[in-house]
PDB file of C-alpha atoms in Angstrom:
ATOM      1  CA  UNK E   1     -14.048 -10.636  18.469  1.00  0.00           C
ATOM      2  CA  UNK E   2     -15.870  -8.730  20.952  1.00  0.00           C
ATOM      3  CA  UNK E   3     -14.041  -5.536  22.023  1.00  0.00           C
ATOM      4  CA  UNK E   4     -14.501  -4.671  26.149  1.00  0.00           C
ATOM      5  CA  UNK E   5     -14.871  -2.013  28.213  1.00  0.00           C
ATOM      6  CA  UNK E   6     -11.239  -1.911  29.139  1.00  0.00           C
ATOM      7  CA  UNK E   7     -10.643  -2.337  25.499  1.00  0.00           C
ATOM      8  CA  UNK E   8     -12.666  -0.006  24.547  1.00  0.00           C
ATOM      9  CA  UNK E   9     -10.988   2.946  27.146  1.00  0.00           C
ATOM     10  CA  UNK E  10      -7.548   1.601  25.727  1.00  0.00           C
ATOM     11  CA  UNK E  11      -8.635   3.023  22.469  1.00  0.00           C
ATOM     12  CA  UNK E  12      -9.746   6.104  23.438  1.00  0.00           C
ATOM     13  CA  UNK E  13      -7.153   6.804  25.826  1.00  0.00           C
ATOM     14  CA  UNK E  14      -4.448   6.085  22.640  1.00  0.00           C
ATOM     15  CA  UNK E  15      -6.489   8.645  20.152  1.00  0.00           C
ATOM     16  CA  UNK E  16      -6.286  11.200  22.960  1.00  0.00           C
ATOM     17  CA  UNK E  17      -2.756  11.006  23.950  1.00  0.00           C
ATOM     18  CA  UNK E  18      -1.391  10.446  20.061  1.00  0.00           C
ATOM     19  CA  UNK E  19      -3.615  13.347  19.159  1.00  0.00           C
ATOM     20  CA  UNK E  20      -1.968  16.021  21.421  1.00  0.00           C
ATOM     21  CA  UNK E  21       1.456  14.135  21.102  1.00  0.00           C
ATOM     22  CA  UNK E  22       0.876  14.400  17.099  1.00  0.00           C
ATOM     23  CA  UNK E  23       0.169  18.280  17.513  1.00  0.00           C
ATOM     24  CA  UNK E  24       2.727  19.301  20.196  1.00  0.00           C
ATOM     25  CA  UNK E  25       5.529  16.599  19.818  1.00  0.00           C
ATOM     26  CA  UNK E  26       5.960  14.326  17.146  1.00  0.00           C
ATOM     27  CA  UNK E  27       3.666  14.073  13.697  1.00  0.00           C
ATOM     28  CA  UNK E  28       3.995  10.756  13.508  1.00  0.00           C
ATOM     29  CA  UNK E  29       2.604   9.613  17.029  1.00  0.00           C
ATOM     30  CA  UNK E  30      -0.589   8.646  15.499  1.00  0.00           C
ATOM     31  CA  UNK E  31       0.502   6.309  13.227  1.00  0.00           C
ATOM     32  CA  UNK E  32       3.162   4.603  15.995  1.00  0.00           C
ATOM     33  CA  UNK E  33       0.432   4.241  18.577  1.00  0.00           C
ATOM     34  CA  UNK E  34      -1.758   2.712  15.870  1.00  0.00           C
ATOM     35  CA  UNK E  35       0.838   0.063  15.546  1.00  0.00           C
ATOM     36  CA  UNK E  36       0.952  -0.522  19.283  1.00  0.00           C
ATOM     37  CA  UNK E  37      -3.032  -1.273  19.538  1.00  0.00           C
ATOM     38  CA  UNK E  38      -2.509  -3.585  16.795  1.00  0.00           C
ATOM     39  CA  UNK E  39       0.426  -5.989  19.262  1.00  0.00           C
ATOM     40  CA  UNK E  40      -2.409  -5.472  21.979  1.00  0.00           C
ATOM     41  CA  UNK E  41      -5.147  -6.868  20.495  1.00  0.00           C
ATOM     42  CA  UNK E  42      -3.207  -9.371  18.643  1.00  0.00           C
ATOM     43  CA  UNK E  43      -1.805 -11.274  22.068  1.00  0.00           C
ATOM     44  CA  UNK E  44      -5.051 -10.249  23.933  1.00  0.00           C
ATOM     45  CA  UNK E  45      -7.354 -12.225  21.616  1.00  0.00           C
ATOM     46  CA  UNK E  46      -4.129 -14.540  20.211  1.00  0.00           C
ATOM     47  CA  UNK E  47      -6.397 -17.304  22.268  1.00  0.00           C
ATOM     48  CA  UNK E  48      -9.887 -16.258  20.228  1.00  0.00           C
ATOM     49  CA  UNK E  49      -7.627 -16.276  16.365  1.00  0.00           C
ATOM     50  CA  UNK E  50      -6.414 -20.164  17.357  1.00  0.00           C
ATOM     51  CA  UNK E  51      -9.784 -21.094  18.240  1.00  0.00           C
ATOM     52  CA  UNK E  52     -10.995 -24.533  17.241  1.00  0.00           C
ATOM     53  CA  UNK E  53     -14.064 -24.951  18.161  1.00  0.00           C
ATOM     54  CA  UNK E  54     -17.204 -26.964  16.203  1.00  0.00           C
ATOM     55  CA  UNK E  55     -13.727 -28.033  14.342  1.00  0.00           C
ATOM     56  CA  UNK E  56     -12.818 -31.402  13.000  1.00  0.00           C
ATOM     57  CA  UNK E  57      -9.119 -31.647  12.526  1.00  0.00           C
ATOM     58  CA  UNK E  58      -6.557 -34.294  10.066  1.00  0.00           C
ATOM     59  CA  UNK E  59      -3.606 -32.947  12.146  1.00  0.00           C
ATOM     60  CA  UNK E  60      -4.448 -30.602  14.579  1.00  0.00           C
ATOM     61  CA  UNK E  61      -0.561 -29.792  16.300  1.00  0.00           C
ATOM     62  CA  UNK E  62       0.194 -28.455  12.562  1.00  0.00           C
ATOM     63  CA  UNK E  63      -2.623 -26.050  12.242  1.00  0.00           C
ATOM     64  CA  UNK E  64      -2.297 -24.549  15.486  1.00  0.00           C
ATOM     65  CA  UNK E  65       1.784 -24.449  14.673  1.00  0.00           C
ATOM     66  CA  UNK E  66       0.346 -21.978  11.698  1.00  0.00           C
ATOM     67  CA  UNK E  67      -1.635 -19.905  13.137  1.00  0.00           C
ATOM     68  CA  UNK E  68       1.425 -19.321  15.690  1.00  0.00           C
ATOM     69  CA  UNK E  69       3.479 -18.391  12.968  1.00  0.00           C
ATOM     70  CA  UNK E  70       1.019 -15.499  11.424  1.00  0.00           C
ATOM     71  CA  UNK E  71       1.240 -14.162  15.139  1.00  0.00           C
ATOM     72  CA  UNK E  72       4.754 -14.209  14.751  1.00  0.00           C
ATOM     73  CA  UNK E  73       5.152 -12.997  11.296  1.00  0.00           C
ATOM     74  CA  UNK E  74       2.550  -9.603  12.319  1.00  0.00           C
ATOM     75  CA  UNK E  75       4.446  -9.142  15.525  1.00  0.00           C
ATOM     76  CA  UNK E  76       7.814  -8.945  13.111  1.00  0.00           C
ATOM     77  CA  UNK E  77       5.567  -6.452  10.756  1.00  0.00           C
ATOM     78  CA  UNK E  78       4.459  -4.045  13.307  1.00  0.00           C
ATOM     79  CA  UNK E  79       8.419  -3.951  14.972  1.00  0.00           C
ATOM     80  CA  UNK E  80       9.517  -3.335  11.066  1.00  0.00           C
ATOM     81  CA  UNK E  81       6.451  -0.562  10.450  1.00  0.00           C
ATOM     82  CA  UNK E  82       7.485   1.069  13.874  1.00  0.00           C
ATOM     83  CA  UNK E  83      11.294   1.208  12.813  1.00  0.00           C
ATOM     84  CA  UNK E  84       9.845   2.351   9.152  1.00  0.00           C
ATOM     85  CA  UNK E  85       7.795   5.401  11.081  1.00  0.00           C
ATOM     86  CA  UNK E  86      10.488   6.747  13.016  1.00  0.00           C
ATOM     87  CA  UNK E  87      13.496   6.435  10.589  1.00  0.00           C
ATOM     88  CA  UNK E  88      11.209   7.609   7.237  1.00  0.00           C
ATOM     89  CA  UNK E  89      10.381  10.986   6.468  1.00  0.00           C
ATOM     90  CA  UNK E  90       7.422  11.194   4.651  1.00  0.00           C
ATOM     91  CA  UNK E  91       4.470   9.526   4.223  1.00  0.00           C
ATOM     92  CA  UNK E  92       1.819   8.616   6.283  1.00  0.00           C
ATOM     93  CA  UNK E  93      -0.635   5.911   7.903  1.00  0.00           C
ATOM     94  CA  UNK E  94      -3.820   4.991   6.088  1.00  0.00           C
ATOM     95  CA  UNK E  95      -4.355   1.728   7.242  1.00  0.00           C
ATOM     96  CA  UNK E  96      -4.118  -0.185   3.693  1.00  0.00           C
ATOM     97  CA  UNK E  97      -0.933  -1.684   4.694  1.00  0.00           C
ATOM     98  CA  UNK E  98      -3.048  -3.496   7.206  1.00  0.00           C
ATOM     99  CA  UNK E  99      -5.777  -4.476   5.391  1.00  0.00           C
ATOM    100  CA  UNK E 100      -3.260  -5.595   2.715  1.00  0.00           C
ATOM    101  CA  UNK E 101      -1.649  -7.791   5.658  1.00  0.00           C
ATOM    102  CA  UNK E 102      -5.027  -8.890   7.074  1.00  0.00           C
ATOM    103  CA  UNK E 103      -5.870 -10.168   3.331  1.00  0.00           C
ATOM    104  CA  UNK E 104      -2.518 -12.132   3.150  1.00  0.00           C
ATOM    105  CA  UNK E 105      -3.593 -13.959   6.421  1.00  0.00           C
ATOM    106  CA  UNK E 106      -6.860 -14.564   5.815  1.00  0.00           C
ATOM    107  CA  UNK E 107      -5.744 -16.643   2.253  1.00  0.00           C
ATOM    108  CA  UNK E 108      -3.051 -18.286   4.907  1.00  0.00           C
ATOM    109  CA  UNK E 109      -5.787 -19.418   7.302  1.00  0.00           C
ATOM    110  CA  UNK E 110      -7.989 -21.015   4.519  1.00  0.00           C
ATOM    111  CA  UNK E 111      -5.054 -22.682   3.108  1.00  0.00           C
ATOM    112  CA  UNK E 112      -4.037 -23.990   6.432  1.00  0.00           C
ATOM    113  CA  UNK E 113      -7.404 -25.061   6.817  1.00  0.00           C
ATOM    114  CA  UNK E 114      -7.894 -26.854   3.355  1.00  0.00           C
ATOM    115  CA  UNK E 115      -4.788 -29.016   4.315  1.00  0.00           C
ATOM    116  CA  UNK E 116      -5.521 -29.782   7.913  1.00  0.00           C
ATOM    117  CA  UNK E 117      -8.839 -29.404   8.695  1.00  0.00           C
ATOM    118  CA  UNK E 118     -11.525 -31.707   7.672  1.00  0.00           C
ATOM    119  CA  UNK E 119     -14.810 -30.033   9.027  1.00  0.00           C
ATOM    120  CA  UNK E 120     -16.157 -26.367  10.199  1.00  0.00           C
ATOM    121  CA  UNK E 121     -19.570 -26.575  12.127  1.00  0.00           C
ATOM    122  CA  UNK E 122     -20.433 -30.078  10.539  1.00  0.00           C
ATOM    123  CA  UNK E 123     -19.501 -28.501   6.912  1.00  0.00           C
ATOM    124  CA  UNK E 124     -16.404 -30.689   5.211  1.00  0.00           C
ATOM    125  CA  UNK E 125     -13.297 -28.399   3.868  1.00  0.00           C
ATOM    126  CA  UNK E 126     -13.345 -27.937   0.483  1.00  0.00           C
ATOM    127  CA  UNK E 127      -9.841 -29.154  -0.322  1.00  0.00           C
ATOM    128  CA  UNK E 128      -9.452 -28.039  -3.777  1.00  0.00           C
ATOM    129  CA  UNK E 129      -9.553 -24.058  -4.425  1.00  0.00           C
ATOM    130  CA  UNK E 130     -10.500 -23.324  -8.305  1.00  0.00           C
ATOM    131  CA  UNK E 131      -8.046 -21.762 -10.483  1.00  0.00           C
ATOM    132  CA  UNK E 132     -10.153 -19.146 -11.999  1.00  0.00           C
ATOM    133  CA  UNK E 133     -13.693 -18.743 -13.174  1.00  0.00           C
ATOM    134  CA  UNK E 134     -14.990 -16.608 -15.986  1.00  0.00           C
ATOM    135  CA  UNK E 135     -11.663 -17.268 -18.316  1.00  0.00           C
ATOM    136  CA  UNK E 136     -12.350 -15.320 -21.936  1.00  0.00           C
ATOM    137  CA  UNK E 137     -14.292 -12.251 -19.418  1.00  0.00           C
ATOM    138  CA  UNK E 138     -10.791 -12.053 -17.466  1.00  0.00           C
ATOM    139  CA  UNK E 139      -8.587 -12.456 -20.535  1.00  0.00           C
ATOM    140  CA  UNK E 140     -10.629  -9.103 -22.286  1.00  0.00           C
ATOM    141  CA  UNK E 141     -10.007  -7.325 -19.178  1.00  0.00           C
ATOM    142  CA  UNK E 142      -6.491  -7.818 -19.167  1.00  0.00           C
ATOM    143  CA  UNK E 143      -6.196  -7.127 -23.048  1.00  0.00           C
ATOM    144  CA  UNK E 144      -7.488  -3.696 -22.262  1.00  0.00           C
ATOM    145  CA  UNK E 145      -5.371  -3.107 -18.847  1.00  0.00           C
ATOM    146  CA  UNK E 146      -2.182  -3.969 -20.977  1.00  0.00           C
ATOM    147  CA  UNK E 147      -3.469  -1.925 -23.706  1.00  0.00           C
ATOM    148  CA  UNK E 148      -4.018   0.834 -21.042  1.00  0.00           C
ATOM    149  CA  UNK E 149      -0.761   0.703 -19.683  1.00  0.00           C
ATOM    150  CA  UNK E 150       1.020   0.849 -23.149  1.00  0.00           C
ATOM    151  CA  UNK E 151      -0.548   3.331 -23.544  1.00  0.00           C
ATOM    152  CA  UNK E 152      -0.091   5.408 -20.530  1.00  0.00           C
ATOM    153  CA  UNK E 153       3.941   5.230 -20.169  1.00  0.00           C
ATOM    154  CA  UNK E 154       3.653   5.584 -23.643  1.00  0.00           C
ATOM    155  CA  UNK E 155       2.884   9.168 -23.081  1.00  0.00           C
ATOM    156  CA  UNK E 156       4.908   9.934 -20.786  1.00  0.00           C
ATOM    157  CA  UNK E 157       8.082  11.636 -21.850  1.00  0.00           C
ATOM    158  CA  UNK E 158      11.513  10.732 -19.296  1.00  0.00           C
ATOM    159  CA  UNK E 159      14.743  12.305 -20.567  1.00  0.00           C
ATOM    160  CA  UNK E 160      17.412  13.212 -18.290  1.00  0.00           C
ATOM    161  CA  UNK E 161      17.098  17.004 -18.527  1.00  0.00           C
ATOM    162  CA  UNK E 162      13.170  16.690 -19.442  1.00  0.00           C
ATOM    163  CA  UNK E 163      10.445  15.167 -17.880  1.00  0.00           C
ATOM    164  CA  UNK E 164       6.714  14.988 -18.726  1.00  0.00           C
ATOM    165  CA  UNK E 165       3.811  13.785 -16.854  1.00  0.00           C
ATOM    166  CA  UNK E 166      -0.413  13.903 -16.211  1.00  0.00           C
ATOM    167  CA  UNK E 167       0.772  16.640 -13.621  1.00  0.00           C
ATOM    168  CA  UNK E 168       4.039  17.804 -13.932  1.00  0.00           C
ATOM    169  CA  UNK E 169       6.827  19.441 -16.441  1.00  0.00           C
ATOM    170  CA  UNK E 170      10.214  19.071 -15.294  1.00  0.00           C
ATOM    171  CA  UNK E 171      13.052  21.270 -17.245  1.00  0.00           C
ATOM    172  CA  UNK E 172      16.888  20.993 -16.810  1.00  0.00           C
ATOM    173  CA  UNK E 173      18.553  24.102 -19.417  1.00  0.00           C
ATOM    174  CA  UNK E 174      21.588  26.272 -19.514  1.00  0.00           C
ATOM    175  CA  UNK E 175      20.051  29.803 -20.119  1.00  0.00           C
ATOM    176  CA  UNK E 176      21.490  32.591 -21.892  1.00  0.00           C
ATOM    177  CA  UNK E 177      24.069  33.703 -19.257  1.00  0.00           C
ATOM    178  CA  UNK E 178      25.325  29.744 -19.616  1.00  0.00           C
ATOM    179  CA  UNK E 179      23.826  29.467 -16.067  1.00  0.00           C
ATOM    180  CA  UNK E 180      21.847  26.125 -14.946  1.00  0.00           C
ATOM    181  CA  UNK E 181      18.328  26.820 -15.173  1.00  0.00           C
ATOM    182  CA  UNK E 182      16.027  24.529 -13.314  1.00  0.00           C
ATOM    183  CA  UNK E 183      12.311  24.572 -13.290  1.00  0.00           C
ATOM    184  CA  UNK E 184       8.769  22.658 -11.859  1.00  0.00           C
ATOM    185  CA  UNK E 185       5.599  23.307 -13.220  1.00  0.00           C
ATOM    186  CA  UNK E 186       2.898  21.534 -11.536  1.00  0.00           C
ATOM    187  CA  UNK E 187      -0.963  21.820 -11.889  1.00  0.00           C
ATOM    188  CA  UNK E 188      -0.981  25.287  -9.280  1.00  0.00           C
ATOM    189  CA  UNK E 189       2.419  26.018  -9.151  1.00  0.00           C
ATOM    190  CA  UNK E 190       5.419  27.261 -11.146  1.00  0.00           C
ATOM    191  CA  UNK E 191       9.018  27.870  -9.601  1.00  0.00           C
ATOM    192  CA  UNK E 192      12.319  28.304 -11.380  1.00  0.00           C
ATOM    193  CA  UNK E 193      16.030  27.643 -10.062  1.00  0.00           C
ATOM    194  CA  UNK E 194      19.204  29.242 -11.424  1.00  0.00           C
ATOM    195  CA  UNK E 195      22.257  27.572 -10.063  1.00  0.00           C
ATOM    196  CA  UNK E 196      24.841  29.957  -8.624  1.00  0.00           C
ATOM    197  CA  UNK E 197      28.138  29.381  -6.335  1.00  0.00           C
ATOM    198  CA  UNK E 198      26.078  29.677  -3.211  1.00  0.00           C
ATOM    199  CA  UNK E 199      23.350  26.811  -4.572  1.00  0.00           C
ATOM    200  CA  UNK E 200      25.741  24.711  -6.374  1.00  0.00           C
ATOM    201  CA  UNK E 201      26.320  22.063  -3.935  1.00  0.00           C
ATOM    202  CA  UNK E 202      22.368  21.856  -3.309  1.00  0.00           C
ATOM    203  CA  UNK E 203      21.589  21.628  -6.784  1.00  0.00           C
ATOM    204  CA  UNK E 204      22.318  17.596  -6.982  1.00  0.00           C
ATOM    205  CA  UNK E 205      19.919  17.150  -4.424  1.00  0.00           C
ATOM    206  CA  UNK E 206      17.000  19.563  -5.615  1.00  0.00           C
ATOM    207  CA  UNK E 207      17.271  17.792  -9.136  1.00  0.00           C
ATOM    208  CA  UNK E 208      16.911  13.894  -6.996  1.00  0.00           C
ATOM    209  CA  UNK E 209      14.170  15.291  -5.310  1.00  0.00           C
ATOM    210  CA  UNK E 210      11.978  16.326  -8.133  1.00  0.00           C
ATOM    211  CA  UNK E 211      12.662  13.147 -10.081  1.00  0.00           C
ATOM    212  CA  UNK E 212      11.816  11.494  -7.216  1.00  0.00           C
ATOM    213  CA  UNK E 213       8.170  13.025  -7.143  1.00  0.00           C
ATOM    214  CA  UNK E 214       7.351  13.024 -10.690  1.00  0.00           C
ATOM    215  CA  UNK E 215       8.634   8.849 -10.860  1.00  0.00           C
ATOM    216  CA  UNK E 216       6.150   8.807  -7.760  1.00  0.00           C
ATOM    217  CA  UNK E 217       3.969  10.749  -9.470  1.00  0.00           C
ATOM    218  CA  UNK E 218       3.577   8.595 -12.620  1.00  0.00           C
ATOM    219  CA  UNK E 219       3.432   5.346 -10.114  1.00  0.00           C
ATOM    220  CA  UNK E 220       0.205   6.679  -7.838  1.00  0.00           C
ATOM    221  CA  UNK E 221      -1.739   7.783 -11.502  1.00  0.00           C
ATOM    222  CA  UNK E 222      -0.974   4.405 -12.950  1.00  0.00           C
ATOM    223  CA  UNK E 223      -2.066   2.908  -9.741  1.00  0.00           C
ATOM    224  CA  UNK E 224      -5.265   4.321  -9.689  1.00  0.00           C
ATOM    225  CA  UNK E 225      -6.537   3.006 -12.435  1.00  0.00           C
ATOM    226  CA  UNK E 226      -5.047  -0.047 -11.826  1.00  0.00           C
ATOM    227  CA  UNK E 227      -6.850  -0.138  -9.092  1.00  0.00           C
ATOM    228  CA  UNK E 228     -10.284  -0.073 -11.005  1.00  0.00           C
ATOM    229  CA  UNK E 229      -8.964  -2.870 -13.328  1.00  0.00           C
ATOM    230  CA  UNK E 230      -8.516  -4.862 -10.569  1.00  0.00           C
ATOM    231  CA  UNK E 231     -11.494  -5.012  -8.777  1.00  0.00           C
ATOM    232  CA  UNK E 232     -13.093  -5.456 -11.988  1.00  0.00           C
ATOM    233  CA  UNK E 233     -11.776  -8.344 -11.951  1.00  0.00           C
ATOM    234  CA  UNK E 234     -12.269  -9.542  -8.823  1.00  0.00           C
ATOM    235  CA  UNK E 235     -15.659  -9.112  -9.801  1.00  0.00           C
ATOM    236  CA  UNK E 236     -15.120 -11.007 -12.487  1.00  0.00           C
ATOM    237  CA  UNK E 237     -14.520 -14.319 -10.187  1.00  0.00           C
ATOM    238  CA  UNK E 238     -18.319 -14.260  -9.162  1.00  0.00           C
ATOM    239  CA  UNK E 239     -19.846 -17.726 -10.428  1.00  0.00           C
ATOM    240  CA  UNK E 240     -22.455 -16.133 -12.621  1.00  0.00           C
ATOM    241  CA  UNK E 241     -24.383 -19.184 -13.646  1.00  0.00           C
ATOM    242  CA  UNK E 242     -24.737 -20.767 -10.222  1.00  0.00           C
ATOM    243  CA  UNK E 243     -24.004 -18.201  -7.284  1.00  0.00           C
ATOM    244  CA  UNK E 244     -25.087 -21.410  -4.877  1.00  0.00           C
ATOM    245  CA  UNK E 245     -21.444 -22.527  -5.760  1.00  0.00           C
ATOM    246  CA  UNK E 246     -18.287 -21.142  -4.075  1.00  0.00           C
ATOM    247  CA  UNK E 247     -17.172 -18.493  -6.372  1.00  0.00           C
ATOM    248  CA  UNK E 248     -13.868 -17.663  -4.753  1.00  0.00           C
ATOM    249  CA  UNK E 249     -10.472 -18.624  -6.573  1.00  0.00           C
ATOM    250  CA  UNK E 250      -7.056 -18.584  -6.797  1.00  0.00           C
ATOM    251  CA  UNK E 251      -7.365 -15.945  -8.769  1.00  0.00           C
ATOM    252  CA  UNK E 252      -9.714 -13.823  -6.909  1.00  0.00           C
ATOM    253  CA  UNK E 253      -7.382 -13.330  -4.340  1.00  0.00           C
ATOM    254  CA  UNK E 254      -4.531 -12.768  -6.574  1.00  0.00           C
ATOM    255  CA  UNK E 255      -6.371  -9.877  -8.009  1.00  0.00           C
ATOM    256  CA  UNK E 256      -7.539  -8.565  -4.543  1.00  0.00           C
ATOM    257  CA  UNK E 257      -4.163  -8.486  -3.208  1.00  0.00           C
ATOM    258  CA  UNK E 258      -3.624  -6.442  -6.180  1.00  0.00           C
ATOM    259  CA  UNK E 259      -6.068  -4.378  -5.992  1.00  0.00           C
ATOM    260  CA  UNK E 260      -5.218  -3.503  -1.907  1.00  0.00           C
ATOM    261  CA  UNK E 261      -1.460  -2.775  -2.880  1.00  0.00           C
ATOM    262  CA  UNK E 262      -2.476  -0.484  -6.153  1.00  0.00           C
ATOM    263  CA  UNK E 263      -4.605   1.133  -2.918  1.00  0.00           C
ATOM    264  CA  UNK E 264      -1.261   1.648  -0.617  1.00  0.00           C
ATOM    265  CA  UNK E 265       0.003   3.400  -3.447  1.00  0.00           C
ATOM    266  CA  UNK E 266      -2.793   5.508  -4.703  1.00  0.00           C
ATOM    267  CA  UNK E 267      -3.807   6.993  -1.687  1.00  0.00           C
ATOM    268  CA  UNK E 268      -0.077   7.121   0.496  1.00  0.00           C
ATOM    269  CA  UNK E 269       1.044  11.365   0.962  1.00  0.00           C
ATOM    270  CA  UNK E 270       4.509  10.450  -0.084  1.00  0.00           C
ATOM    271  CA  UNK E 271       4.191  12.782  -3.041  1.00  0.00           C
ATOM    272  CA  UNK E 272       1.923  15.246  -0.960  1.00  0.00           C
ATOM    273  CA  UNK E 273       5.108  15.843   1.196  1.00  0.00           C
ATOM    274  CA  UNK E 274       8.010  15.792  -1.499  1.00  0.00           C
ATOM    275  CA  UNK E 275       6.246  18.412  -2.820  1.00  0.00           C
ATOM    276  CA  UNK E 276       6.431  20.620  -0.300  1.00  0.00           C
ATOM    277  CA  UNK E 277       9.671  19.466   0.505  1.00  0.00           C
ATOM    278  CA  UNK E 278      10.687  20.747  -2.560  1.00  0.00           C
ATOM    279  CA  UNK E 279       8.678  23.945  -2.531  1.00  0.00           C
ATOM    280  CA  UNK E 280       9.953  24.799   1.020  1.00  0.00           C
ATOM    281  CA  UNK E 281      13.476  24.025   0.119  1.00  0.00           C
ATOM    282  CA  UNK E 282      14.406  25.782  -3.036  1.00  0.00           C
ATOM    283  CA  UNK E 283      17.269  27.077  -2.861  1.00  0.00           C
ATOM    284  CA  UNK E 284      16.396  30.088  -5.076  1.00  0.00           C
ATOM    285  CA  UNK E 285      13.371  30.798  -6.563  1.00  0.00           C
ATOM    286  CA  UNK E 286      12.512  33.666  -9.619  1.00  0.00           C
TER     287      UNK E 286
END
């Protein structure tokens, strides 16, 4: 897909006007006009994704009836993202969802086109996708990712008044004048809260918040590494002993998938902002 000149001011145009609406108006303009270039381009170039050309079809009505679905389906995504943008509070765009979307179509298309397609450019459709390649390589990998993950929650210590993690210690006491003491220690950061009449009432909340960042927390470290894991594994579907042969599998894009939504949750600010939500917002701090 060739982008054009009109195209090309469209974009510009949007990064200009989100920028100084992003500064002046709303924080989140960037990410909502992002979402609107993506239902532009979609129905502007709807006619270039159903393309058939140099194509020899089984049953051509079905696979065009496919490829208008995914239209349909991302045009349902990008209302639901918009609606997600406005009504959330915190975190932001990084474009993984989309690329985790884009993935999810592409292993669509070349299933669509493995049942009704017989020939691209002269080349026949391989109908049959291997499972997975590499078998005893990919079961040592996942000895050590499970042993890695027993391993990590293992260490991490979740009681209801005490909580434990890579990069914060959560603490829930009564101290000697029998008053709730609450406090969050964090890797540059220490603050304290002592419940009192006034705070009572926000006290419930404070304590949901910061359980709420450390279970985030725990998720985005685990993730990370995860992450690695996986595309080790992906790389692990490369046909090593003939790399003339098709090396993609069933499993390859299993892991992939994987891999992209271990991304959305590495790199999201979710816990960025709870942070200093909760910073910001104590209610008393010593």
């Amino acid at each position: 897909m060739k982008l054009d000149n009109k195209d090309k001011n469209i974009i510009i145009f949007c990064t200009i006007l989100s920028t100084i609406f992003n500064i002046y108006i709303y924080n989140k303009s960037t990410e909502i006009v992002m979402m609107f270039l993506v239902l532009y381009f979609i129905h502007k170039y709807k006619d270039t994704i159903k393309s058939t050309e140099n194509m020899e079809f089984i049953y051509k009505d079905k696979y065009i009836e496919g490829l208008d679905n995914i239209i349909k389906i991302i045009n349902i995504y990008v209302v639901i993202r918009i609606i997600l943008i406005l009504i959330t509070k915190f975190g932001g765009f990084n474009g993984i969802d989309l690329v985790v979307v884009g993935q999810v179509i592409t292993i669509y298309i070349e299933r669509l086109q493995r049942k009704y397609v017989k020939s691209v450019n002269g080349v026949e459709i391989e109908r049959k996708m291997k499972l997975i390649n590499n078998k005893y390589m990919v079961c040592l990998i996942f000895i050590i990712f499970i042993g890695f993950t027993h391993n990590y929650f293992n260490d991490i210590e979740f009681k209801d008044n005490y909580i434990s993690t890579k990069n914060y210690e959560y603490k829930n006491i009564y101290n000697e004048e029998n008053k709730k003491e609450i406090s969050l220690i964090g890797n540059s950061f220490s603050v304290t809260f002592i419940e009192d009449e006034k705070t009572n009432k926000e006290t419930n909340k404070y304590i949901a918040d910061i359980k709420l960042l450390l279970k985030i927390d725990v998720l985005e470290e685990y993730s990370r590494i995860a992450l690695i894991f996986m595309f080790i594994l992906v790389f692990s579907q490369l046909n090593f002993k003939d790399k003339t042969k098709q090396s993609k599998t069933v499993f390859m894009n299993v892991f992939l998938i994987l891999a992209l939504v271990f991304s959305l949750v590495s790199f999201n600010t979710y816990s960025i902002d709870l942070e200093h939500k909760i910073l910001s917002n104590n209610p008393y701090r010593i």
